[in-house]
C-alpha cells in the first residue's frame, strides 16, 4: 500500500469541497434569486465557521506553546474544584456558553428570514386557480427514475426537460407517483421533496438564458444517481414558440419509411408504456414520446438524444441505466432502422 495515501486524503476532501464552487450543479454559481439567497447564506455560515475555527486553533496553539516545557506530573498543574480561579470561571462562561450562544443567535437571525424569503416564493395555492393566464405553472411528477413534466392549461406534456421563460417566477408543483424523491437545480433554487400523495411548490426563476442541470437528491432506488433534470431558460418569445411547437400533434408520417417505423412502434410493446399523440395507455409508465426528437437527452438526462444512443437504449436500456423500468426489446436490422426514423421524426 502507498504510504502517500493518508497524507493526500485532505487534498481529496478539499477537491470534493471545491467542486461545489463551479460546474453545472454549483450552488455558489447562482443564476436565480432563490439560489443567490442560498449562496449568500452559505458564505455567511462559511465565514463564521472559519472565524470560530481560527480562534479555536489559535487557543489550542497557545496552550501547546505555553505548556510545552511543563512537567505533566507537576502538582501545581492539577486543577481541583476548590481552586478554580475567577479567570478560569470567566473563560468557561464566556468561551463555552456566551460565545457559542452569540454565534448561533447571529446565524439564526440571518438564516431564518432568508429561509422565509425563499419559502415565501413558493405560494401554497391549490391547483392552477389563482394564477394569471400568462403565469407559467409546471406540474412535475417524480417517477422511478425520471420526471414527468406537464404544463396545465397549456396542454403540454414532456419529460426530463422543463422550459421556462427568463426573469419570470415559474411555479413548479411537485409530487411523486411512487417513493419520495427530491428536486434540486442548484443554480436556480433550493431543493424540495417530491412526496407521494402531496403537492409541494417551488418557485424557479432564472436570471439569464441557459440550460441548468439538476437531479433527484433523495435516494429512491437503484438508478437514483441517473435521475437528472434539465431546466431550459429562454427569452419569453422563444419559450412561447416552444410551447406552440409542443402543442402541435404529429403530422402524418412524411415518408413511407417513417410510416413503417410507426407501425413497428405501435406493433410492439412500446405502446404499453409510452404515449404518442395521446395514443397509448392513459397513465403511461414511461415518458410521453410525442415530441421526443425535440428533447436534448434521453434516459432522464444521462445521454444525448442521438440515433446511436436511441438504438442502444431500445435494445438494452438496462446496460445504460441499470434498474430502470424499461425492458430491452428484441428488435434489429431493418425494423430497428425504421423505428429510429420514426422516433427521430417526432419533433
Ligand atoms: C414496460 C414499459 C416499457 C416498454 C415496453 C418500453 N418502454 Fe421505453 N421507457 C420506459 C420507461 C419507464 C422509461 C424511462 C426510463 C428512465 O429514464 O428511467 C422509458 C424511456 C424510453 C425512452 C427515453 C425517453 C426520454 O425522454 O428519456 C425512449 C426513447 C423509449 N423509452 C422508447 C421505447 C421504445 C421505442 C419502446 C418499444 C420498442 C419502449 N420504449 C418500450 C418504459 C417502457
Ligand atoms: Cu428519485
Short mmCIF file of C-alpha atoms and ligand atoms in Angstrom, two decimals:
data_model
loop_
_atom_site.label_atom_id
_atom_site.label_comp_id
_atom_site.label_asym_id
_atom_site.label_seq_id
_atom_site.Cartn_x
_atom_site.Cartn_y
_atom_site.Cartn_z
CA UNK A 1 0.00 0.00 0.00
CA UNK A 2 1.16 3.51 -0.75
CA UNK A 3 2.15 5.49 2.31
CA UNK A 4 1.25 8.69 0.49
CA UNK A 5 -2.44 7.82 0.56
CA UNK A 6 -3.27 9.08 4.04
CA UNK A 7 -1.27 12.28 3.53
CA UNK A 8 -3.14 13.05 0.32
CA UNK A 9 -6.54 12.39 1.88
CA UNK A 10 -7.10 16.03 2.96
CA UNK A 11 -6.43 17.07 -0.65
CA UNK A 12 -9.15 14.72 -1.84
CA UNK A 13 -11.58 16.23 0.65
CA UNK A 14 -10.60 19.73 -0.47
CA UNK A 15 -11.08 18.81 -4.12
CA UNK A 16 -14.54 17.44 -3.39
CA UNK A 17 -15.45 20.59 -1.47
CA UNK A 18 -14.15 22.94 -4.18
CA UNK A 19 -16.15 21.05 -6.80
CA UNK A 20 -19.18 22.84 -5.31
CA UNK A 21 -17.82 26.22 -6.45
CA UNK A 22 -18.11 25.73 -10.21
CA UNK A 23 -19.63 23.43 -12.80
CA UNK A 24 -23.18 22.72 -13.94
CA UNK A 25 -24.57 21.98 -10.47
CA UNK A 26 -22.68 24.59 -8.45
CA UNK A 27 -24.73 26.16 -5.70
CA UNK A 28 -22.28 29.06 -5.33
CA UNK A 29 -22.56 29.92 -9.02
CA UNK A 30 -26.16 31.11 -8.59
CA UNK A 31 -28.22 32.20 -11.62
CA UNK A 32 -31.52 32.93 -9.91
CA UNK A 33 -32.76 34.96 -6.91
CA UNK A 34 -33.56 31.95 -4.69
CA UNK A 35 -30.20 30.34 -5.30
CA UNK A 36 -28.48 33.70 -4.76
CA UNK A 37 -30.07 33.86 -1.32
CA UNK A 38 -28.85 30.37 -0.50
CA UNK A 39 -25.36 31.17 -1.75
CA UNK A 40 -25.19 34.33 0.40
CA UNK A 41 -26.27 32.35 3.45
CA UNK A 42 -23.64 29.74 2.63
CA UNK A 43 -20.91 32.38 2.56
CA UNK A 44 -22.03 33.88 5.88
CA UNK A 45 -22.04 30.45 7.51
CA UNK A 46 -18.69 29.64 5.99
CA UNK A 47 -17.16 32.92 7.21
CA UNK A 48 -18.47 32.44 10.76
CA UNK A 49 -17.43 28.80 10.84
CA UNK A 50 -13.98 29.74 9.58
CA UNK A 51 -13.63 32.51 12.19
CA UNK A 52 -14.56 30.16 15.05
CA UNK A 53 -12.17 27.57 13.69
CA UNK A 54 -9.29 30.04 13.57
CA UNK A 55 -9.93 31.27 17.14
CA UNK A 56 -10.07 27.71 18.50
CA UNK A 57 -6.92 26.72 16.62
CA UNK A 58 -5.04 29.77 17.95
CA UNK A 59 -6.10 28.94 21.52
CA UNK A 60 -5.02 25.33 21.13
CA UNK A 61 -1.71 26.52 19.66
CA UNK A 62 -1.18 28.85 22.62
CA UNK A 63 -1.94 26.05 25.07
CA UNK A 64 0.64 23.82 23.41
CA UNK A 65 3.17 26.62 23.34
CA UNK A 66 2.80 27.56 26.98
CA UNK A 67 2.60 24.03 28.24
CA UNK A 68 5.45 22.54 26.22
CA UNK A 69 8.13 22.64 28.98
CA UNK A 70 5.97 21.85 31.96
CA UNK A 71 6.09 18.55 33.71
CA UNK A 72 2.75 16.84 33.43
CA UNK A 73 3.09 15.44 36.95
CA UNK A 74 3.72 18.88 38.48
CA UNK A 75 1.09 19.09 41.28
CA UNK A 76 0.72 22.82 40.60
CA UNK A 77 -0.97 21.92 37.30
CA UNK A 78 -3.64 19.74 38.83
CA UNK A 79 -6.94 21.61 38.86
CA UNK A 80 -9.01 21.00 41.96
CA UNK A 81 -12.63 22.07 42.28
CA UNK A 82 -12.00 24.41 45.17
CA UNK A 83 -9.26 26.40 43.45
CA UNK A 84 -10.79 27.24 40.06
CA UNK A 85 -9.87 30.88 39.76
CA UNK A 86 -12.39 33.55 38.70
CA UNK A 87 -10.41 33.91 35.46
CA UNK A 88 -10.92 30.26 34.58
CA UNK A 89 -14.57 30.51 35.51
CA UNK A 90 -14.98 33.54 33.26
CA UNK A 91 -13.25 31.75 30.42
CA UNK A 92 -15.67 28.85 30.72
CA UNK A 93 -18.74 31.08 30.95
CA UNK A 94 -17.80 33.37 28.05
CA UNK A 95 -15.91 30.93 25.85
CA UNK A 96 -18.19 27.99 26.43
CA UNK A 97 -21.65 29.49 26.88
CA UNK A 98 -21.97 33.16 25.91
CA UNK A 99 -19.72 32.97 22.83
CA UNK A 100 -21.38 29.97 21.15
CA UNK A 101 -24.83 31.31 22.03
CA UNK A 102 -23.98 34.61 20.32
CA UNK A 103 -22.66 32.85 17.24
CA UNK A 104 -25.79 30.70 16.99
CA UNK A 105 -28.03 33.71 17.58
CA UNK A 106 -26.42 35.67 14.75
CA UNK A 107 -26.67 32.65 12.42
CA UNK A 108 -30.35 32.28 13.24
CA UNK A 109 -31.03 35.98 12.79
CA UNK A 110 -29.55 35.73 9.32
CA UNK A 111 -30.85 32.34 8.20
CA UNK A 112 -34.45 32.40 9.43
CA UNK A 113 -35.52 35.47 7.40
CA UNK A 114 -33.57 34.21 4.40
CA UNK A 115 -35.27 30.83 4.60
CA UNK A 116 -38.58 32.64 4.92
CA UNK A 117 -37.83 34.72 1.82
CA UNK A 118 -37.04 31.59 -0.18
CA UNK A 119 -40.08 29.78 1.22
CA UNK A 120 -42.43 32.69 0.52
CA UNK A 121 -41.60 32.36 -3.13
CA UNK A 122 -43.50 29.09 -3.10
CA UNK A 123 -47.15 30.02 -2.56
CA UNK A 124 -49.37 27.16 -1.50
CA UNK A 125 -52.39 27.78 -3.73
CA UNK A 126 -54.01 24.52 -4.77
CA UNK A 127 -54.50 23.87 -8.47
CA UNK A 128 -53.91 26.39 -11.19
CA UNK A 129 -56.72 28.63 -9.97
CA UNK A 130 -55.44 31.95 -8.74
CA UNK A 131 -52.81 32.20 -11.43
CA UNK A 132 -52.98 34.61 -14.32
CA UNK A 133 -53.19 33.06 -17.76
CA UNK A 134 -49.66 34.08 -18.69
CA UNK A 135 -48.20 32.69 -15.44
CA UNK A 136 -46.16 29.62 -16.07
CA UNK A 137 -47.14 26.69 -13.89
CA UNK A 138 -45.45 23.32 -14.31
CA UNK A 139 -46.64 20.08 -12.76
CA UNK A 140 -43.65 17.85 -12.20
CA UNK A 141 -44.16 14.26 -11.13
CA UNK A 142 -41.15 12.33 -9.97
CA UNK A 143 -41.09 8.71 -11.11
CA UNK A 144 -38.57 5.96 -10.65
CA UNK A 145 -36.28 7.14 -12.34
CA UNK A 146 -37.39 10.08 -14.48
CA UNK A 147 -39.51 13.26 -14.37
CA UNK A 148 -42.95 13.66 -15.90
CA UNK A 149 -43.43 17.32 -16.90
CA UNK A 150 -46.84 18.83 -17.63
CA UNK A 151 -48.00 22.41 -18.25
CA UNK A 152 -51.61 22.61 -17.02
CA UNK A 153 -53.74 24.96 -19.08
CA UNK A 154 -51.21 24.76 -21.89
CA UNK A 155 -51.73 21.16 -22.87
CA UNK A 156 -48.05 20.32 -22.97
CA UNK A 157 -46.59 17.02 -21.77
CA UNK A 158 -42.91 16.22 -21.86
CA UNK A 159 -40.24 14.61 -19.72
CA UNK A 160 -36.96 15.38 -18.02
CA UNK A 161 -36.77 18.88 -19.50
CA UNK A 162 -38.53 21.94 -18.09
CA UNK A 163 -38.66 25.02 -20.29
CA UNK A 164 -39.16 28.34 -18.51
CA UNK A 165 -39.15 31.99 -19.57
CA UNK A 166 -36.19 34.02 -18.24
CA UNK A 167 -36.81 36.55 -15.46
CA UNK A 168 -40.24 35.23 -14.54
CA UNK A 169 -41.39 33.38 -11.45
CA UNK A 170 -42.32 29.91 -12.60
CA UNK A 171 -44.27 27.71 -10.21
CA UNK A 172 -43.17 24.14 -10.02
CA UNK A 173 -45.85 21.95 -8.44
CA UNK A 174 -44.11 18.81 -7.41
CA UNK A 175 -45.41 15.41 -6.47
CA UNK A 176 -44.38 11.78 -6.73
CA UNK A 177 -46.06 8.69 -8.06
CA UNK A 178 -44.08 6.12 -6.09
CA UNK A 179 -41.43 6.87 -3.46
CA UNK A 180 -40.01 10.09 -2.05
CA UNK A 181 -37.73 11.92 -4.47
CA UNK A 182 -36.26 15.38 -4.22
CA UNK A 183 -35.90 18.08 -6.85
CA UNK A 184 -32.82 20.27 -6.90
CA UNK A 185 -31.47 22.54 -9.60
CA UNK A 186 -28.70 24.19 -7.54
CA UNK A 187 -28.06 27.23 -9.74
CA UNK A 188 -31.72 28.28 -9.64
CA UNK A 189 -33.31 27.36 -6.32
CA UNK A 190 -33.11 25.29 -3.18
CA UNK A 191 -34.26 21.71 -3.19
CA UNK A 192 -37.67 20.42 -2.31
CA UNK A 193 -39.04 16.92 -1.71
CA UNK A 194 -41.45 15.15 -4.03
CA UNK A 195 -43.77 13.16 -1.78
CA UNK A 196 -46.46 10.69 -2.92
CA UNK A 197 -49.99 11.99 -2.36
CA UNK A 198 -48.84 15.50 -1.60
CA UNK A 199 -48.02 18.53 -3.73
CA UNK A 200 -45.19 20.86 -2.84
CA UNK A 201 -44.47 24.13 -4.57
CA UNK A 202 -41.25 25.76 -5.56
CA UNK A 203 -40.64 28.94 -7.50
CA UNK A 204 -37.97 28.76 -10.17
CA UNK A 205 -36.58 31.91 -11.65
CA UNK A 206 -33.57 32.20 -13.93
CA UNK A 207 -31.72 35.49 -14.40
CA UNK A 208 -30.29 34.55 -17.77
CA UNK A 209 -30.99 32.09 -20.58
CA UNK A 210 -29.24 28.77 -20.32
CA UNK A 211 -29.50 25.08 -19.69
CA UNK A 212 -29.39 24.33 -15.96
CA UNK A 213 -28.82 20.82 -14.68
CA UNK A 214 -30.36 19.36 -11.57
CA UNK A 215 -31.09 15.96 -10.15
CA UNK A 216 -33.03 13.81 -7.75
CA UNK A 217 -31.47 14.34 -4.32
CA UNK A 218 -33.34 11.78 -2.26
CA UNK A 219 -32.20 8.20 -2.66
CA UNK A 220 -35.06 6.48 -4.49
CA UNK A 221 -33.65 3.21 -5.78
CA UNK A 222 -31.04 1.66 -7.96
CA UNK A 223 -30.95 4.22 -10.78
CA UNK A 224 -31.31 7.22 -8.45
CA UNK A 225 -27.97 8.71 -9.48
CA UNK A 226 -29.15 8.70 -13.11
CA UNK A 227 -32.27 10.75 -12.50
CA UNK A 228 -31.26 14.07 -13.99
CA UNK A 229 -33.47 17.04 -14.86
CA UNK A 230 -32.67 19.98 -17.13
CA UNK A 231 -34.22 23.41 -16.89
CA UNK A 232 -34.03 25.34 -20.15
CA UNK A 233 -34.45 29.07 -19.56
CA UNK A 234 -35.40 31.01 -22.69
CA UNK A 235 -36.48 34.51 -23.61
CA UNK A 236 -40.27 34.79 -23.44
CA UNK A 237 -40.87 34.69 -27.21
CA UNK A 238 -38.66 31.62 -27.61
CA UNK A 239 -40.50 29.99 -24.76
CA UNK A 240 -43.86 30.73 -26.38
CA UNK A 241 -42.60 29.24 -29.65
CA UNK A 242 -41.52 26.13 -27.78
CA UNK A 243 -44.95 25.81 -26.15
CA UNK A 244 -46.68 26.17 -29.53
CA UNK A 245 -44.48 23.52 -31.05
CA UNK A 246 -45.13 21.13 -28.13
CA UNK A 247 -48.87 21.66 -28.54
CA UNK A 248 -48.82 20.51 -32.16
CA UNK A 249 -49.93 16.95 -32.86
CA UNK A 250 -47.57 14.91 -35.01
CA UNK A 251 -48.29 15.34 -38.73
CA UNK A 252 -48.95 12.24 -40.82
CA UNK A 253 -45.67 10.38 -41.41
CA UNK A 254 -43.86 12.30 -44.14
CA UNK A 255 -42.27 9.27 -45.80
CA UNK A 256 -43.11 5.61 -46.24
CA UNK A 257 -40.11 4.73 -44.14
CA UNK A 258 -41.41 6.76 -41.20
CA UNK A 259 -44.83 5.13 -41.61
CA UNK A 260 -43.10 1.72 -41.45
CA UNK A 261 -41.38 2.80 -38.24
CA UNK A 262 -44.67 3.99 -36.82
CA UNK A 263 -46.14 0.57 -37.45
CA UNK A 264 -43.18 -1.07 -35.72
CA UNK A 265 -43.73 1.21 -32.72
CA UNK A 266 -47.47 0.58 -32.44
CA UNK A 267 -46.96 -3.11 -33.26
CA UNK A 268 -44.53 -3.75 -30.41
CA UNK A 269 -44.57 -3.47 -26.67
CA UNK A 270 -43.67 0.24 -26.73
CA UNK A 271 -47.35 1.27 -26.64
CA UNK A 272 -47.95 -0.49 -23.34
CA UNK A 273 -45.79 2.09 -21.65
CA UNK A 274 -45.44 5.09 -23.96
CA UNK A 275 -47.87 7.56 -25.48
CA UNK A 276 -47.53 9.38 -28.78
CA UNK A 277 -50.18 12.00 -29.51
CA UNK A 278 -52.48 10.58 -26.90
CA UNK A 279 -52.23 7.05 -28.34
CA UNK A 280 -51.20 4.76 -25.57
CA UNK A 281 -52.15 3.97 -22.00
CA UNK A 282 -53.69 6.87 -20.06
CA UNK A 283 -51.23 6.55 -17.21
CA UNK A 284 -48.12 5.67 -19.10
CA UNK A 285 -45.27 4.00 -17.24
CA UNK A 286 -42.74 5.70 -19.48
CA UNK A 287 -42.19 9.26 -20.76
CA UNK A 288 -44.54 10.71 -23.37
CA UNK A 289 -42.76 10.43 -26.73
CA UNK A 290 -44.92 12.80 -28.84
CA UNK A 291 -42.08 15.33 -29.17
CA UNK A 292 -39.18 13.07 -28.26
CA UNK A 293 -36.93 14.44 -31.00
CA UNK A 294 -37.19 17.96 -29.56
CA UNK A 295 -35.51 16.85 -26.34
CA UNK A 296 -31.77 17.02 -25.99
CA UNK A 297 -31.25 13.94 -23.87
CA UNK A 298 -32.80 10.55 -23.23
CA UNK A 299 -32.93 8.31 -20.18
CA UNK A 300 -33.53 11.26 -17.81
CA UNK A 301 -30.54 13.29 -18.88
CA UNK A 302 -27.99 10.50 -18.96
CA UNK A 303 -27.08 10.71 -22.65
CA UNK A 304 -27.54 12.91 -25.71
CA UNK A 305 -30.56 12.16 -27.88
CA UNK A 306 -28.70 10.74 -30.89
CA UNK A 307 -29.66 7.95 -33.26
CA UNK A 308 -26.95 5.66 -31.91
CA UNK A 309 -27.92 6.25 -28.28
CA UNK A 310 -31.59 5.69 -29.11
CA UNK A 311 -30.76 2.36 -30.78
CA UNK A 312 -28.66 1.25 -27.83
CA UNK A 313 -31.36 2.34 -25.39
CA UNK A 314 -34.18 0.47 -27.15
CA UNK A 315 -32.24 -2.78 -27.47
CA UNK A 316 -30.72 -2.78 -23.99
CA UNK A 317 -31.77 0.08 -21.70
CA UNK A 318 -30.53 -1.88 -18.68
CA UNK A 319 -26.96 -1.62 -19.95
CA UNK A 320 -27.16 2.19 -19.97
CA UNK A 321 -29.18 2.63 -16.82
CA UNK A 322 -29.28 -0.50 -14.68
CA UNK A 323 -32.53 -0.90 -12.75
CA UNK A 324 -34.70 1.47 -14.80
CA UNK A 325 -38.23 0.27 -15.59
CA UNK A 326 -37.88 -0.21 -19.36
CA UNK A 327 -37.10 -3.73 -20.55
CA UNK A 328 -34.96 -4.35 -23.64
CA UNK A 329 -36.74 -5.10 -26.91
CA UNK A 330 -35.67 -7.84 -29.31
CA UNK A 331 -35.55 -5.77 -32.43
CA UNK A 332 -32.86 -5.42 -35.06
CA UNK A 333 -31.90 -4.66 -38.66
CA UNK A 334 -34.48 -3.09 -40.90
CA UNK A 335 -37.21 -2.88 -38.25
CA UNK A 336 -34.99 -1.08 -35.77
CA UNK A 337 -33.81 1.25 -38.51
CA UNK A 338 -37.35 2.20 -39.46
CA UNK A 339 -38.31 2.62 -35.80
CA UNK A 340 -35.39 5.02 -35.35
CA UNK A 341 -36.51 7.02 -38.41
CA UNK A 342 -39.94 7.30 -36.83
CA UNK A 343 -38.64 8.33 -33.40
CA UNK A 344 -36.34 10.92 -34.99
CA UNK A 345 -39.32 12.40 -36.85
CA UNK A 346 -41.14 13.19 -33.58
CA UNK A 347 -40.07 16.82 -33.39
C1 LIG B 1 -42.54 -1.82 -19.63
C2 LIG B 1 -42.64 -0.46 -20.06
C3 LIG B 1 -41.85 -0.01 -21.27
C4 LIG B 1 -41.79 -0.57 -22.53
C5 LIG B 1 -42.44 -1.84 -23.02
C6 LIG B 1 -40.98 0.33 -23.32
N1 LIG B 1 -40.57 1.37 -22.57
FE1 LIG B 1 -39.45 2.93 -23.19
N2 LIG B 1 -39.33 3.63 -21.31
C7 LIG B 1 -39.97 3.09 -20.22
C8 LIG B 1 -39.57 3.81 -19.04
C9 LIG B 1 -40.05 3.53 -17.61
C10 LIG B 1 -38.68 4.80 -19.45
C11 LIG B 1 -37.95 5.81 -18.56
C12 LIG B 1 -36.65 5.20 -18.15
C13 LIG B 1 -35.81 6.10 -17.27
O1 LIG B 1 -35.30 7.10 -17.77
O2 LIG B 1 -35.67 5.77 -16.09
C14 LIG B 1 -38.55 4.66 -20.89
C15 LIG B 1 -37.78 5.51 -21.68
C16 LIG B 1 -37.78 5.47 -23.06
C17 LIG B 1 -37.14 6.45 -23.90
C18 LIG B 1 -36.38 7.68 -23.41
C19 LIG B 1 -37.33 8.81 -23.27
C20 LIG B 1 -36.76 10.04 -22.64
O3 LIG B 1 -37.24 11.13 -22.95
O4 LIG B 1 -35.84 9.93 -21.82
C21 LIG B 1 -37.37 6.08 -25.19
C22 LIG B 1 -36.90 6.80 -26.44
C23 LIG B 1 -38.14 4.87 -25.16
N3 LIG B 1 -38.37 4.53 -23.84
C24 LIG B 1 -38.56 4.17 -26.29
C25 LIG B 1 -39.20 2.94 -26.22
C26 LIG B 1 -39.50 2.15 -27.40
C27 LIG B 1 -39.19 2.56 -28.83
C28 LIG B 1 -40.09 1.01 -26.95
C29 LIG B 1 -40.56 -0.18 -27.77
C30 LIG B 1 -39.55 -0.82 -28.58
C31 LIG B 1 -40.17 1.10 -25.49
N4 LIG B 1 -39.62 2.28 -25.12
C32 LIG B 1 -40.73 0.15 -24.67
C33 LIG B 1 -40.84 2.04 -20.23
C34 LIG B 1 -41.04 1.20 -21.30
CU1 LIG B 2 -35.54 9.93 -7.44
#
